[in-house]
mmCIF file of C-alpha atoms and ligand atoms in Angstrom:
data_model
loop_
_atom_site.group_PDB
_atom_site.id
_atom_site.type_symbol
_atom_site.label_atom_id
_atom_site.label_comp_id
_atom_site.label_asym_id
_atom_site.label_seq_id
_atom_site.Cartn_x
_atom_site.Cartn_y
_atom_site.Cartn_z
ATOM 1 C CA MET R 1 0.121 0.048 -0.045
ATOM 2 C CA TYR R 2 1.558 3.460 -0.918
ATOM 3 C CA LYS R 3 2.165 5.987 2.421
ATOM 4 C CA GLY R 4 -0.048 8.758 3.077
ATOM 5 C CA LYS R 5 0.982 11.991 2.208
ATOM 6 C CA THR R 6 1.586 14.789 5.311
ATOM 7 C CA PHE R 7 -0.298 18.334 4.238
ATOM 8 C CA ILE R 8 0.750 21.021 6.429
ATOM 9 C CA ILE R 9 -1.616 24.343 6.537
ATOM 10 C CA SER R 10 0.177 27.494 7.503
ATOM 11 C CA GLY R 11 -1.804 30.970 8.342
ATOM 12 C CA PRO R 12 -2.590 33.865 10.518
ATOM 13 C CA SER R 13 -4.306 33.179 13.117
ATOM 14 C CA GLY R 14 -8.375 34.363 12.478
ATOM 15 C CA VAL R 15 -7.467 33.568 8.587
ATOM 16 C CA GLY R 16 -10.202 30.727 9.004
ATOM 17 C CA LYS R 17 -7.792 27.478 8.792
ATOM 18 C CA SER R 18 -10.276 25.588 11.720
ATOM 19 C CA THR R 19 -13.282 26.835 10.039
ATOM 20 C CA VAL R 20 -12.209 25.314 6.513
ATOM 21 C CA LEU R 21 -10.611 22.256 7.546
ATOM 22 C CA LYS R 22 -14.095 21.459 9.315
ATOM 23 C CA GLU R 23 -15.781 21.587 5.845
ATOM 24 C CA LEU R 24 -13.013 19.800 4.351
ATOM 25 C CA PHE R 25 -13.045 16.912 6.779
ATOM 26 C CA GLN R 26 -17.204 16.422 5.985
ATOM 27 C CA ASP R 27 -16.847 13.053 4.432
ATOM 28 C CA ARG R 28 -13.472 12.526 4.058
ATOM 29 C CA ASP R 29 -12.423 9.005 6.002
ATOM 30 C CA ASP R 30 -9.182 9.140 3.725
ATOM 31 C CA LEU R 31 -7.817 12.328 5.704
ATOM 32 C CA CYS R 32 -7.044 11.966 9.021
ATOM 33 C CA PHE R 33 -6.725 15.732 11.310
ATOM 34 C CA SER R 34 -3.116 15.963 13.878
ATOM 35 C CA VAL R 35 -4.366 16.861 17.366
ATOM 36 C CA SER R 36 -1.350 18.930 18.400
ATOM 37 C CA ALA R 37 -0.734 19.332 22.183
ATOM 38 C CA THR R 38 -0.445 23.290 23.490
ATOM 39 C CA THR R 39 -0.231 24.607 26.482
ATOM 40 C CA ARG R 40 -2.964 27.173 25.915
ATOM 41 C CA PRO R 41 -5.836 26.985 27.626
ATOM 42 C CA PRO R 42 -9.249 25.599 25.903
ATOM 43 C CA ARG R 43 -11.592 28.456 24.486
ATOM 44 C CA PRO R 44 -15.090 27.527 25.112
ATOM 45 C CA GLY R 45 -16.331 24.256 22.676
ATOM 46 C CA GLU R 46 -12.904 22.906 22.366
ATOM 47 C CA ILE R 47 -12.718 19.467 23.446
ATOM 48 C CA ASN R 48 -9.741 17.518 24.504
ATOM 49 C CA GLY R 49 -8.594 15.233 22.274
ATOM 50 C CA VAL R 50 -10.240 16.237 19.152
ATOM 51 C CA HIS R 51 -9.582 20.421 18.990
ATOM 52 C CA TYR R 52 -6.028 19.956 20.959
ATOM 53 C CA HIS R 53 -4.511 17.649 23.553
ATOM 54 C CA PHE R 54 -4.314 20.287 26.452
ATOM 55 C CA THR R 55 -1.244 20.156 28.277
ATOM 56 C CA ASP R 56 0.684 22.091 31.217
ATOM 57 C CA VAL R 57 3.925 23.180 30.685
ATOM 58 C CA ASP R 58 5.705 19.949 32.367
ATOM 59 C CA GLU R 59 3.818 17.377 30.308
ATOM 60 C CA PHE R 60 4.942 19.572 27.803
ATOM 61 C CA ARG R 61 8.548 19.695 28.396
ATOM 62 C CA LYS R 62 8.698 16.106 29.275
ATOM 63 C CA MET R 63 6.959 15.058 25.711
ATOM 64 C CA ILE R 64 10.176 17.510 23.969
ATOM 65 C CA SER R 65 12.914 15.271 26.600
ATOM 66 C CA GLU R 66 11.442 11.929 25.385
ATOM 67 C CA ASP R 67 11.708 13.659 21.464
ATOM 68 C CA ALA R 68 7.408 12.570 20.628
ATOM 69 C CA PHE R 69 7.356 15.449 18.667
ATOM 70 C CA LEU R 70 7.990 15.461 15.119
ATOM 71 C CA GLU R 71 7.784 19.599 16.004
ATOM 72 C CA TYR R 72 6.760 22.226 18.144
ATOM 73 C CA ALA R 73 7.113 25.836 18.814
ATOM 74 C CA GLU R 74 6.299 28.891 20.957
ATOM 75 C CA TYR R 75 3.412 31.731 19.475
ATOM 76 C CA VAL R 76 2.146 34.041 21.694
ATOM 77 C CA GLY R 77 3.146 32.785 25.065
ATOM 78 C CA ASN R 78 2.274 28.967 24.599
ATOM 79 C CA PHE R 79 3.443 26.085 23.488
ATOM 80 C CA TYR R 80 2.327 24.102 20.208
ATOM 81 C CA GLY R 81 3.321 20.882 18.803
ATOM 82 C CA THR R 82 2.622 17.952 16.865
ATOM 83 C CA PRO R 83 2.917 14.450 18.238
ATOM 84 C CA LYS R 84 4.785 12.254 16.170
ATOM 85 C CA LYS R 85 3.710 8.747 16.750
ATOM 86 C CA PHE R 86 0.381 9.575 15.128
ATOM 87 C CA VAL R 87 1.225 11.382 11.825
ATOM 88 C CA ASP R 88 3.283 8.367 11.307
ATOM 89 C CA GLU R 89 0.696 5.339 12.247
ATOM 90 C CA ALA R 90 -1.725 7.403 9.869
ATOM 91 C CA MET R 91 0.680 7.350 7.059
ATOM 92 C CA GLU R 92 1.665 3.872 7.174
ATOM 93 C CA GLN R 93 -2.242 3.346 7.292
ATOM 94 C CA GLY R 94 -2.121 4.509 3.983
ATOM 95 C CA LYS R 95 -3.784 7.976 4.936
ATOM 96 C CA ASP R 96 -3.477 11.597 4.248
ATOM 97 C CA VAL R 97 -2.360 13.513 7.422
ATOM 98 C CA VAL R 98 -3.045 17.411 7.577
ATOM 99 C CA LEU R 99 -1.430 19.443 10.058
ATOM 100 C CA ASP R 100 -2.618 22.879 11.124
ATOM 101 C CA ILE R 101 0.434 24.708 12.324
ATOM 102 C CA GLU R 102 2.543 28.035 12.316
ATOM 103 C CA VAL R 103 5.137 28.763 10.467
ATOM 104 C CA GLN R 104 8.391 28.246 12.435
ATOM 105 C CA GLY R 105 7.348 24.554 13.100
ATOM 106 C CA ALA R 106 6.111 24.109 9.563
ATOM 107 C CA LEU R 107 10.005 24.773 8.590
ATOM 108 C CA GLN R 108 11.220 22.282 11.334
ATOM 109 C CA VAL R 109 9.141 19.733 9.576
ATOM 110 C CA VAL R 110 10.157 20.828 5.749
ATOM 111 C CA HIS R 111 13.502 20.103 7.107
ATOM 112 C CA LYS R 112 13.267 16.687 8.569
ATOM 113 C CA ARG R 113 11.219 15.641 5.858
ATOM 114 C CA PRO R 114 11.351 17.445 2.428
ATOM 115 C CA ASP R 115 7.809 15.733 0.354
ATOM 116 C CA VAL R 116 5.741 17.380 2.716
ATOM 117 C CA VAL R 117 2.838 19.512 0.953
ATOM 118 C CA ARG R 118 2.937 23.427 2.763
ATOM 119 C CA ILE R 119 -0.384 25.309 2.077
ATOM 120 C CA PHE R 120 -0.750 29.000 3.021
ATOM 121 C CA ILE R 121 -4.191 29.990 3.780
ATOM 122 C CA ALA R 122 -4.458 33.993 3.583
ATOM 123 C CA PRO R 123 -7.132 36.482 4.051
ATOM 124 C CA PRO R 124 -8.751 38.038 1.043
ATOM 125 C CA SER R 125 -7.330 41.630 2.835
ATOM 126 C CA TRP R 126 -6.133 42.745 6.126
ATOM 127 C CA GLN R 127 -9.093 45.038 7.172
ATOM 128 C CA ALA R 128 -10.893 41.432 7.018
ATOM 129 C CA LEU R 129 -8.359 39.785 8.880
ATOM 130 C CA GLU R 130 -8.554 41.706 12.037
ATOM 131 C CA GLU R 131 -12.303 41.634 11.380
ATOM 132 C CA ARG R 132 -12.636 37.828 11.967
ATOM 133 C CA LEU R 133 -10.103 37.587 14.333
ATOM 134 C CA THR R 134 -11.751 40.074 16.526
ATOM 135 C CA SER R 135 -15.738 38.720 15.831
ATOM 136 C CA ARG R 136 -14.359 35.352 17.001
ATOM 137 C CA GLY R 137 -14.351 36.674 20.877
ATOM 138 C CA THR R 138 -11.946 34.262 21.643
ATOM 139 C CA ASP R 139 -9.186 36.617 22.466
ATOM 140 C CA SER R 140 -8.140 39.546 24.844
ATOM 141 C CA PRO R 141 -7.984 42.600 22.233
ATOM 142 C CA GLU R 142 -4.147 42.426 23.679
ATOM 143 C CA LYS R 143 -3.388 38.833 22.625
ATOM 144 C CA VAL R 144 -5.844 40.124 19.390
ATOM 145 C CA GLN R 145 -2.872 42.534 18.570
ATOM 146 C CA LYS R 146 -0.005 40.345 19.967
ATOM 147 C CA ARG R 147 -1.868 37.633 17.014
ATOM 148 C CA LEU R 148 -1.362 40.241 14.704
ATOM 149 C CA VAL R 149 1.708 41.525 14.984
ATOM 150 C CA ARG R 150 2.253 37.546 14.425
ATOM 151 C CA ALA R 151 0.454 37.538 11.366
ATOM 152 C CA LYS R 152 2.577 40.628 9.672
ATOM 153 C CA VAL R 153 5.631 38.339 9.856
ATOM 154 C CA GLU R 154 3.729 35.063 8.562
ATOM 155 C CA LEU R 155 2.299 36.385 5.915
ATOM 156 C CA GLN R 156 5.622 37.265 4.986
ATOM 157 C CA THR R 157 6.827 33.513 4.575
ATOM 158 C CA ALA R 158 4.138 32.956 2.582
ATOM 159 C CA ASN R 159 5.793 32.594 -1.003
ATOM 160 C CA THR R 160 8.266 30.082 0.682
ATOM 161 C CA TYR R 161 4.882 27.717 0.781
ATOM 162 C CA ASP R 162 4.336 25.277 -2.321
ATOM 163 C CA TYR R 163 0.441 26.703 -2.351
ATOM 164 C CA PHE R 164 -0.995 29.978 -1.605
ATOM 165 C CA VAL R 165 -4.670 29.892 -0.581
ATOM 166 C CA ILE R 166 -7.101 32.859 -0.398
ATOM 167 C CA ASN R 167 -9.602 32.231 1.859
ATOM 168 C CA ASP R 168 -12.466 34.784 0.636
ATOM 169 C CA THR R 169 -15.485 32.679 0.740
ATOM 170 C CA VAL R 170 -15.034 29.081 2.726
ATOM 171 C CA GLU R 171 -16.640 27.030 -0.529
ATOM 172 C CA ARG R 172 -13.988 28.283 -2.335
ATOM 173 C CA ALA R 173 -10.958 27.841 0.011
ATOM 174 C CA VAL R 174 -12.227 24.004 0.348
ATOM 175 C CA ARG R 175 -12.238 23.942 -3.300
ATOM 176 C CA GLU R 176 -8.749 24.619 -3.867
ATOM 177 C CA ILE R 177 -7.525 22.915 -0.698
ATOM 178 C CA ASN R 178 -9.225 19.750 -2.227
ATOM 179 C CA ALA R 179 -7.911 20.145 -5.571
ATOM 180 C CA ILE R 180 -3.971 20.717 -4.306
ATOM 181 C CA MET R 181 -4.643 17.196 -2.799
ATOM 182 C CA LEU R 182 -6.114 15.244 -5.690
ATOM 183 C CA ALA R 183 -3.242 16.616 -8.007
ATOM 184 C CA GLU R 184 -0.302 15.898 -5.520
ATOM 185 C CA HIS R 185 -1.725 12.196 -5.764
ATOM 186 C CA CYS R 186 -1.051 12.356 -9.266
ATOM 187 C CA LYS R 187 2.410 13.095 -9.026
ATOM 188 C CA PRO R 188 4.201 10.032 -11.164
ATOM 189 C CA ALA R 189 6.251 8.654 -8.339
ATOM 190 C CA GLU R 190 3.084 7.822 -7.055
ATOM 191 C CA ARG R 191 0.822 6.833 -9.495
ATOM 192 C CA MET R 192 3.807 4.450 -10.895
ATOM 193 C CA ALA R 193 4.456 2.535 -7.245
ATOM 194 C CA ILE R 194 0.953 1.870 -7.878
ATOM 195 C CA LEU R 195 1.225 1.109 -11.573
ATOM 196 C CA SER R 196 4.093 -1.229 -10.996
ATOM 197 C CA GLU R 197 2.522 -2.593 -8.068
HETATM 198 P P1 ADP J 1 -8.147 30.529 12.349
HETATM 199 O O1 ADP J 1 -8.275 28.849 12.767
HETATM 200 O O2 ADP J 1 -7.172 30.428 10.930
HETATM 201 O O3 ADP J 1 -7.573 30.631 13.714
HETATM 202 P P2 ADP J 1 -11.089 30.308 12.604
HETATM 203 O O4 ADP J 1 -11.137 28.937 11.762
HETATM 204 O O5 ADP J 1 -11.091 30.393 14.282
HETATM 205 O O6 ADP J 1 -9.481 30.805 12.807
HETATM 206 O O7 ADP J 1 -11.742 31.522 12.284
HETATM 207 C C1 ADP J 1 -11.722 32.845 12.751
HETATM 208 C C2 ADP J 1 -13.008 33.504 12.603
HETATM 209 O O8 ADP J 1 -13.000 33.946 11.048
HETATM 210 C C3 ADP J 1 -14.719 32.839 12.724
HETATM 211 O O9 ADP J 1 -14.902 33.505 13.616
HETATM 212 C C4 ADP J 1 -14.872 32.014 11.492
HETATM 213 O O10 ADP J 1 -16.664 31.850 11.654
HETATM 214 C C5 ADP J 1 -14.389 33.151 10.253
HETATM 215 N N1 ADP J 1 -14.447 32.687 9.434
HETATM 216 C C6 ADP J 1 -13.869 32.033 8.779
HETATM 217 N N2 ADP J 1 -13.198 31.864 7.083
HETATM 218 C C7 ADP J 1 -14.613 32.616 6.626
HETATM 219 C C8 ADP J 1 -14.635 33.531 5.726
HETATM 220 N N3 ADP J 1 -13.981 32.757 4.934
HETATM 221 N N4 ADP J 1 -15.503 34.627 5.673
HETATM 222 C C9 ADP J 1 -16.235 34.904 6.892
HETATM 223 N N5 ADP J 1 -15.380 35.051 7.773
HETATM 224 C C10 ADP J 1 -14.707 33.827 8.399
HETATM 225 P P1 5GP J 2 -4.736 28.974 18.860
HETATM 226 O O1 5GP J 2 -3.952 29.477 19.388
HETATM 227 O O2 5GP J 2 -5.451 29.966 17.496
HETATM 228 O O3 5GP J 2 -5.605 27.369 18.317
HETATM 229 O O4 5GP J 2 -3.209 28.512 17.312
HETATM 230 C C1 5GP J 2 -2.728 30.137 17.403
HETATM 231 C C2 5GP J 2 -1.066 28.988 16.129
HETATM 232 O O5 5GP J 2 -0.605 27.688 16.352
HETATM 233 C C3 5GP J 2 -2.087 28.843 14.784
HETATM 234 O O6 5GP J 2 -1.717 29.647 14.152
HETATM 235 C C4 5GP J 2 -1.750 27.456 14.877
HETATM 236 O O7 5GP J 2 -1.658 26.834 13.058
HETATM 237 C C5 5GP J 2 -0.947 27.397 15.806
HETATM 238 N N1 5GP J 2 -0.545 25.450 15.950
HETATM 239 C C6 5GP J 2 -1.242 24.812 16.263
HETATM 240 N N2 5GP J 2 -0.433 23.618 16.657
HETATM 241 C C7 5GP J 2 0.614 23.527 16.653
HETATM 242 C C8 5GP J 2 1.325 22.374 16.322
HETATM 243 O O8 5GP J 2 1.661 21.509 16.501
HETATM 244 N N3 5GP J 2 2.886 23.207 16.013
HETATM 245 C C9 5GP J 2 2.853 24.643 15.914
HETATM 246 N N4 5GP J 2 4.336 24.955 15.861
HETATM 247 N N5 5GP J 2 1.856 25.273 15.683
HETATM 248 C C10 5GP J 2 0.449 25.171 15.639
#
């Protein structure tokens, strides 16, 4: 069986990554979401083990020392990391895995696994990003400002990604991500391996 692929989705906080991914995951049992560990407290409605593995700094550091992360990074005062075991097991089962991670972590994964596919999600405008981040209502004005400062830096890295999707409407963003995933499975290496089997 052919191994699954890893897809990274990055983009500024509030651009709509979770919203787009929720839609993408409808009726897709060939696709797995990599649930990250984080030291950030849960937002209302977030479920431990579904949206994140919520943990504390001591446990996070322990996981670092056990080399349990494929990558990890600090983001606006909290740690976030991708548990390695889950990603490896899903790919071995032939499933594609989606990582919703920020740009520093994405770079770490590229160095370890150069065949990863990176998709950057951008807002249709700076104003739209500010509005989405504020209207979500999950972060204090101070945190919103910190996330916007970080967003400026992140947007500058977008041209290093493999693909660039603008989340003007969720439907269009999902369509484009589906198209990217399909195209990546039409690469000669994979198709020829299937043929030779
Ligand atoms: P992220 O996961 O990137 O931090 P979210 O998915 O939480 O962002 O989305 C942030 C806010 O923007 C949410 O309130 C969501 O409903 C809204 N949103 C997401 N995509 C769109 C879109 N295409 N148009 C308008 N609002 C959107
Ligand atoms: P939020 O707090 O809004 O859920 O996430 C903040 C940022 O952390 C987002 O850019 C998100 O993509 C990123 N993130 C979530 N999980 C991980 C992870 O495991 N590793 C890294 N490096 N970033 C992550």
